[in-house]
């Protein structure tokens, strides 16, 4: 079977892409309005929503960047994964019910709509939409670049396509993404997320078993090698140390509920009581899929430090190198499809919320109403955003421009710092004010952008996103406490009592 | 004291600890040292030396984070549903999270002092506390959400009240 390795991998990836296109066509027939396009008419079942929530959370970063980080720095980055139970608890305790209720009574289509409903402030709505658009542009460009690089690594291993260019890979992978997002909107996105989530769970589970069998002594031998060669890397805080790890725990654990592509999916379930099923399925799905992150990273590090394998050219090669050398060809095929699944499941969510920001939220904040014929413009904006991000990714790659990297790094921290106070606390505390929301968003953007643009180095590798989020939380609560409580609209007031 | 005030106190404590860390002089290799020959790989080096200027500060930092997280989760239950049983449940789950954090950190400190650790289930003991303990300590909160869903998170009366609100709004819309 070994001689068919490349053919098997290509077949798995090809089948996966065909499935995405088929789902796009299927969903197109069910997408008749902007509401269908952006929030699937709030009619999705619990399993679909739970897998969409978890697969959107664990992006290509978890499947490609995660093992690379463990290879490079030991277990420091695992704090981003072990906080997932806290992340989902925060999301479901604090926002899933209220965001779904607000969506129903106000017919909201996006997170900025919810922010407007809660605060009655167009400035807060505009800032939320602007933050989302800024984060989406960077995140999407890095996802498209990652997708194209993975595709190039697969295709260039074949004789016929050995010299395939990165541009061609960007075009092919973006075309599939654009097709199903434009035709089927969020419906295609969540149903592909369903398949993508299953592929990621299967990949995570099978890869752990494979990783455990690379050394005769299993993970105990891996730990013994690492303890002998370094020690700190296999201890809880990795090579980056305690403060870096704990600041990530704060940012990723408490910041998950502020991720707009995750929060938006909490508006889409058919029944409020479905949350009781959605949460545990999402938690378990994430933990199984994230095992790939840990197991591949530690095994590749032990192989290289133990002089069993040659050093990698770059840490991000950890997952592809592991799959190419140690995984059964069929497993490699499934996991490579899983890599695309992880990247696309996040990218499609970003495309959707980015398009909503352009055609719905920003016009509403500026002129009081969204564009006419929203469905047409939603599809147009989706294409435009994808093409812009793909161009942005290529410009960054060939021009060695740091802007995409800056915006990409800016993503999670920006969303968490700007939106956690405004959405997570704001939906659970009546005294929270519009002014506090505006101050918190502006402060978080200033800190995040300032640190990235001026290349500020923070002692102990403390995450800049953590500093921004801590500051915005303190400002948000502090400013609100200083102000007099203003009465809320009746419907929102009653929802916040429930 | 209201829950939001407690959350604010925890945030200020976390901020105070963070400022202390930021103004402490980081020892050489505080965030690891580059490997001599392997590109892109870092080694941890002397873990105890890395904590020389900040001591046990990370331990106290995480106590604040756990306290803040628990307070925030408590705020997720509607005010009129917060009863004594809920407070006992949240306090118990928080105590479990604090205990696990103590076991993890003290295990790590023992390793730094002796250079030795047992390997259980394939990983060093403090690492197991991180993998399963830290994740598990908040998975208990997740489990509580499922078990106490109808009592604290979406009681049937609240569901009915919300349905009544939607019906009212629809009727208003119809009139206009």
XYZ file of C-alpha atoms in Angstrom, chain A residues 57-338:
282
model
C -12.903 26.854 17.468
C -10.113 24.468 16.465
C -8.799 26.031 13.269
C -5.885 25.059 11.045
C -3.785 26.553 13.805
C -4.616 23.615 16.073
C -3.808 20.995 13.420
C -0.736 22.588 11.796
C 0.535 25.354 14.099
C -0.225 23.467 17.330
C 2.066 20.453 16.744
C 4.674 22.893 15.407
C 4.530 24.920 18.619
C 4.914 21.796 20.782
C 7.862 20.700 18.622
C 9.468 24.128 19.043
C 8.628 25.031 22.650
C 7.384 21.924 24.473
C 4.070 21.988 26.300
C 3.657 25.773 26.745
C 1.011 26.043 24.025
C -1.057 23.166 25.462
C -2.536 25.702 27.886
C -4.445 27.026 24.848
C -6.082 23.579 24.542
C -6.617 22.489 28.162
C -8.567 25.692 28.764
C -11.231 24.534 26.297
C -13.485 23.178 29.070
C -13.448 26.649 30.660
C -13.960 28.269 27.257
C -17.106 26.304 26.509
C -18.365 26.765 30.081
C -18.001 30.544 29.655
C -19.750 30.445 26.299
C -22.690 28.372 27.440
C -23.150 29.769 30.959
C -22.912 33.390 29.868
C -24.031 33.917 26.284
C -25.601 30.945 24.505
C -29.084 31.476 25.972
C -29.260 35.256 25.849
C -27.683 35.645 22.409
C -30.220 33.161 21.021
C -33.090 34.990 22.759
C -31.952 38.389 21.468
C -31.602 36.884 17.985
C -35.211 35.735 18.093
C -36.875 38.871 19.465
C -34.792 41.343 17.437
C -34.295 39.168 14.339
C -30.531 39.747 14.514
C -28.164 38.360 11.923
C -24.786 39.127 13.446
C -22.921 39.906 16.640
C -22.915 43.688 15.958
C -26.726 43.443 15.735
C -26.745 41.895 19.218
C -24.406 44.624 20.510
C -26.766 47.279 19.126
C -29.789 45.562 20.666
C -28.062 45.459 24.068
C -26.575 48.976 24.142
C -28.695 50.908 21.645
C -25.500 52.491 20.328
C -24.581 52.696 16.658
C -21.009 53.633 17.626
C -20.684 50.359 19.570
C -22.192 48.500 16.602
C -19.770 50.161 14.162
C -16.736 49.471 16.360
C -17.770 45.833 16.784
C -18.231 45.428 13.024
C -14.910 47.194 12.333
C -13.103 44.932 14.818
C -14.629 41.873 13.205
C -13.675 43.015 9.694
C -10.092 43.793 10.722
C -9.669 40.447 12.480
C -11.351 38.537 9.659
C -9.098 39.997 6.947
C -5.947 38.882 8.710
C -7.267 35.552 9.935
C -8.720 34.671 6.531
C -5.518 35.546 4.688
C -3.466 33.296 6.969
C -6.017 30.455 6.633
C -5.966 30.716 2.828
C -2.170 30.755 2.822
C -2.046 27.705 5.126
C -4.560 25.883 2.905
C -2.517 26.631 -0.225
C 0.769 25.570 1.398
C -0.719 22.228 2.515
C -2.155 21.644 -0.974
C 1.174 22.519 -2.570
C 3.020 20.083 -0.282
C 0.629 17.284 -1.340
C 0.564 18.048 -5.078
C 4.282 18.731 -5.440
C 4.999 15.209 -4.172
C 3.429 13.820 -7.366
C 5.372 13.610 -10.628
C 2.757 15.365 -12.744
C 2.383 18.380 -10.465
C 5.863 18.584 -8.968
C 6.291 22.206 -10.041
C 2.842 23.506 -9.171
C 2.967 27.127 -8.075
C 1.601 28.553 -4.853
C -0.667 30.857 -6.867
C -2.323 27.852 -8.529
C -2.828 26.251 -5.097
C -4.333 29.465 -3.718
C -6.726 29.575 -6.693
C -7.818 25.923 -6.383
C -8.318 25.902 -2.615
C -9.968 29.336 -2.528
C -12.262 28.380 -5.403
C -13.701 25.452 -3.413
C -14.100 27.604 -0.312
C -15.710 30.462 -2.243
C -18.023 28.106 -4.127
C -19.690 26.544 -1.121
C -19.722 29.757 0.922
C -21.261 31.817 -1.894
C -23.829 29.270 -2.962
C -24.928 27.987 0.412
C -23.949 30.725 2.885
C -23.914 29.729 6.537
C -26.024 26.645 5.827
C -23.254 25.205 3.642
C -20.743 26.388 6.189
C -22.346 24.573 9.136
C -23.085 21.377 7.198
C -19.508 21.218 5.920
C -18.483 21.966 9.517
C -20.460 18.874 10.539
C -18.419 16.667 8.204
C -15.251 18.601 8.997
C -15.834 18.105 12.728
C -16.269 14.340 12.285
C -13.112 14.137 10.143
C -11.196 16.098 12.803
C -12.406 13.827 15.636
C -11.516 10.665 13.698
C -8.129 12.156 12.753
C -7.364 13.160 16.343
C -8.262 9.742 17.762
C -6.354 7.722 15.129
C -3.268 9.914 15.257
C -2.943 9.471 19.041
C -2.900 5.696 18.607
C -0.278 6.003 15.847
C 1.833 8.463 17.851
C 1.767 6.172 20.891
C 3.250 3.344 18.813
C 6.172 5.266 17.266
C 8.398 4.375 20.236
C 8.271 0.846 21.683
C 7.779 2.313 25.156
C 4.939 4.596 23.992
C 4.564 8.027 25.539
C 6.587 6.913 28.613
C 9.640 6.576 26.370
C 8.852 9.953 24.773
C 8.751 11.542 28.248
C 11.956 9.760 29.307
C 13.829 11.117 26.262
C 12.553 14.644 26.789
C 13.259 14.570 30.546
C 16.797 13.490 29.798
C 17.497 16.018 27.005
C 15.755 19.053 28.504
C 13.030 18.357 31.077
C 11.273 21.707 31.133
C 9.726 21.017 27.727
C 7.665 18.040 28.954
C 6.757 19.708 32.248
C 3.479 21.699 32.452
C 4.807 25.098 31.402
C 7.097 24.058 28.533
C 10.138 26.046 27.493
C 8.373 29.419 27.407
C 7.671 29.290 31.139
C 4.858 29.907 33.574
C 3.662 33.409 32.721
C 3.481 32.809 28.957
C 1.455 29.615 29.532
C -0.897 31.145 32.098
C -1.527 34.273 30.026
C -2.577 31.988 27.152
C -4.885 30.091 29.507
C -6.615 33.369 30.413
C -6.818 34.618 26.816
C -7.998 31.368 25.237
C -10.127 30.082 28.121
C -12.030 33.248 28.844
C -11.746 34.557 25.271
C -13.507 31.722 23.464
C -16.949 33.174 24.104
C -15.862 36.428 22.445
C -14.925 34.813 19.125
C -17.589 36.078 16.703
C -17.468 33.039 14.400
C -18.224 30.838 17.434
C -20.735 33.136 19.155
C -22.692 33.651 15.924
C -23.281 29.899 15.712
C -24.963 30.025 19.116
C -27.775 32.017 17.478
C -28.604 29.261 15.022
C -30.082 26.414 17.066
C -33.727 25.579 16.666
C -34.540 25.351 20.389
C -33.024 27.007 23.439
C -33.039 23.696 25.294
C -30.707 22.214 22.646
C -27.839 23.954 24.449
C -27.907 21.116 26.957
C -26.772 18.750 24.176
C -24.644 21.176 22.175
C -22.233 21.979 24.990
C -21.055 18.466 25.986
C -20.751 17.340 22.353
C -18.616 20.387 21.524
C -16.422 19.858 24.616
C -15.809 16.179 23.842
C -15.270 16.787 20.126
C -12.650 19.407 20.858
C -10.737 17.324 23.382
C -10.464 14.307 21.057
C -9.419 16.403 18.046
C -6.901 18.397 20.103
C -5.048 15.189 20.995
C -3.420 15.433 17.555
C -1.899 18.763 18.618
C -0.262 17.259 21.721
C 0.703 13.787 20.531
C 2.289 14.723 17.188
C 4.187 17.624 18.737
C 5.785 15.677 21.615
C 6.606 12.648 19.464
C 8.311 14.756 16.754
C 10.271 16.642 19.425
C 11.404 13.377 21.048
C 12.341 11.894 17.657
C 14.549 14.881 16.811
C 16.037 15.456 20.287
C 16.568 11.690 20.640
C 18.542 11.662 17.342
C 16.058 9.256 15.750
C 14.929 11.718 13.061
C 16.548 14.641 11.271
C 15.646 18.159 12.496
C 12.739 19.766 10.655
C 13.265 22.739 8.349
C 10.590 24.659 10.237
C 8.392 23.793 13.251
C 5.188 23.903 11.130
C 6.454 20.859 9.226
C 5.896 18.709 12.344
C 2.413 17.445 11.413
C 3.078 16.870 7.661
C 6.437 15.181 8.448
C 4.809 12.901 11.024
C 2.015 11.923 8.632
C 4.392 11.307 5.737
C 6.783 9.139 7.739
C 4.835 7.379 10.479
C 1.153 7.271 9.560
C -0.510 4.500 7.516
C -1.246 5.883 4.016
C -5.008 5.738 4.578
C -4.690 7.526 7.920
C -2.415 10.111 6.281
C -5.113 10.655 3.655
C -7.837 11.106 6.262
C -5.702 13.453 8.355
C -4.643 15.549 5.362
C -8.357 15.901 4.569
C -8.712 16.757 8.285
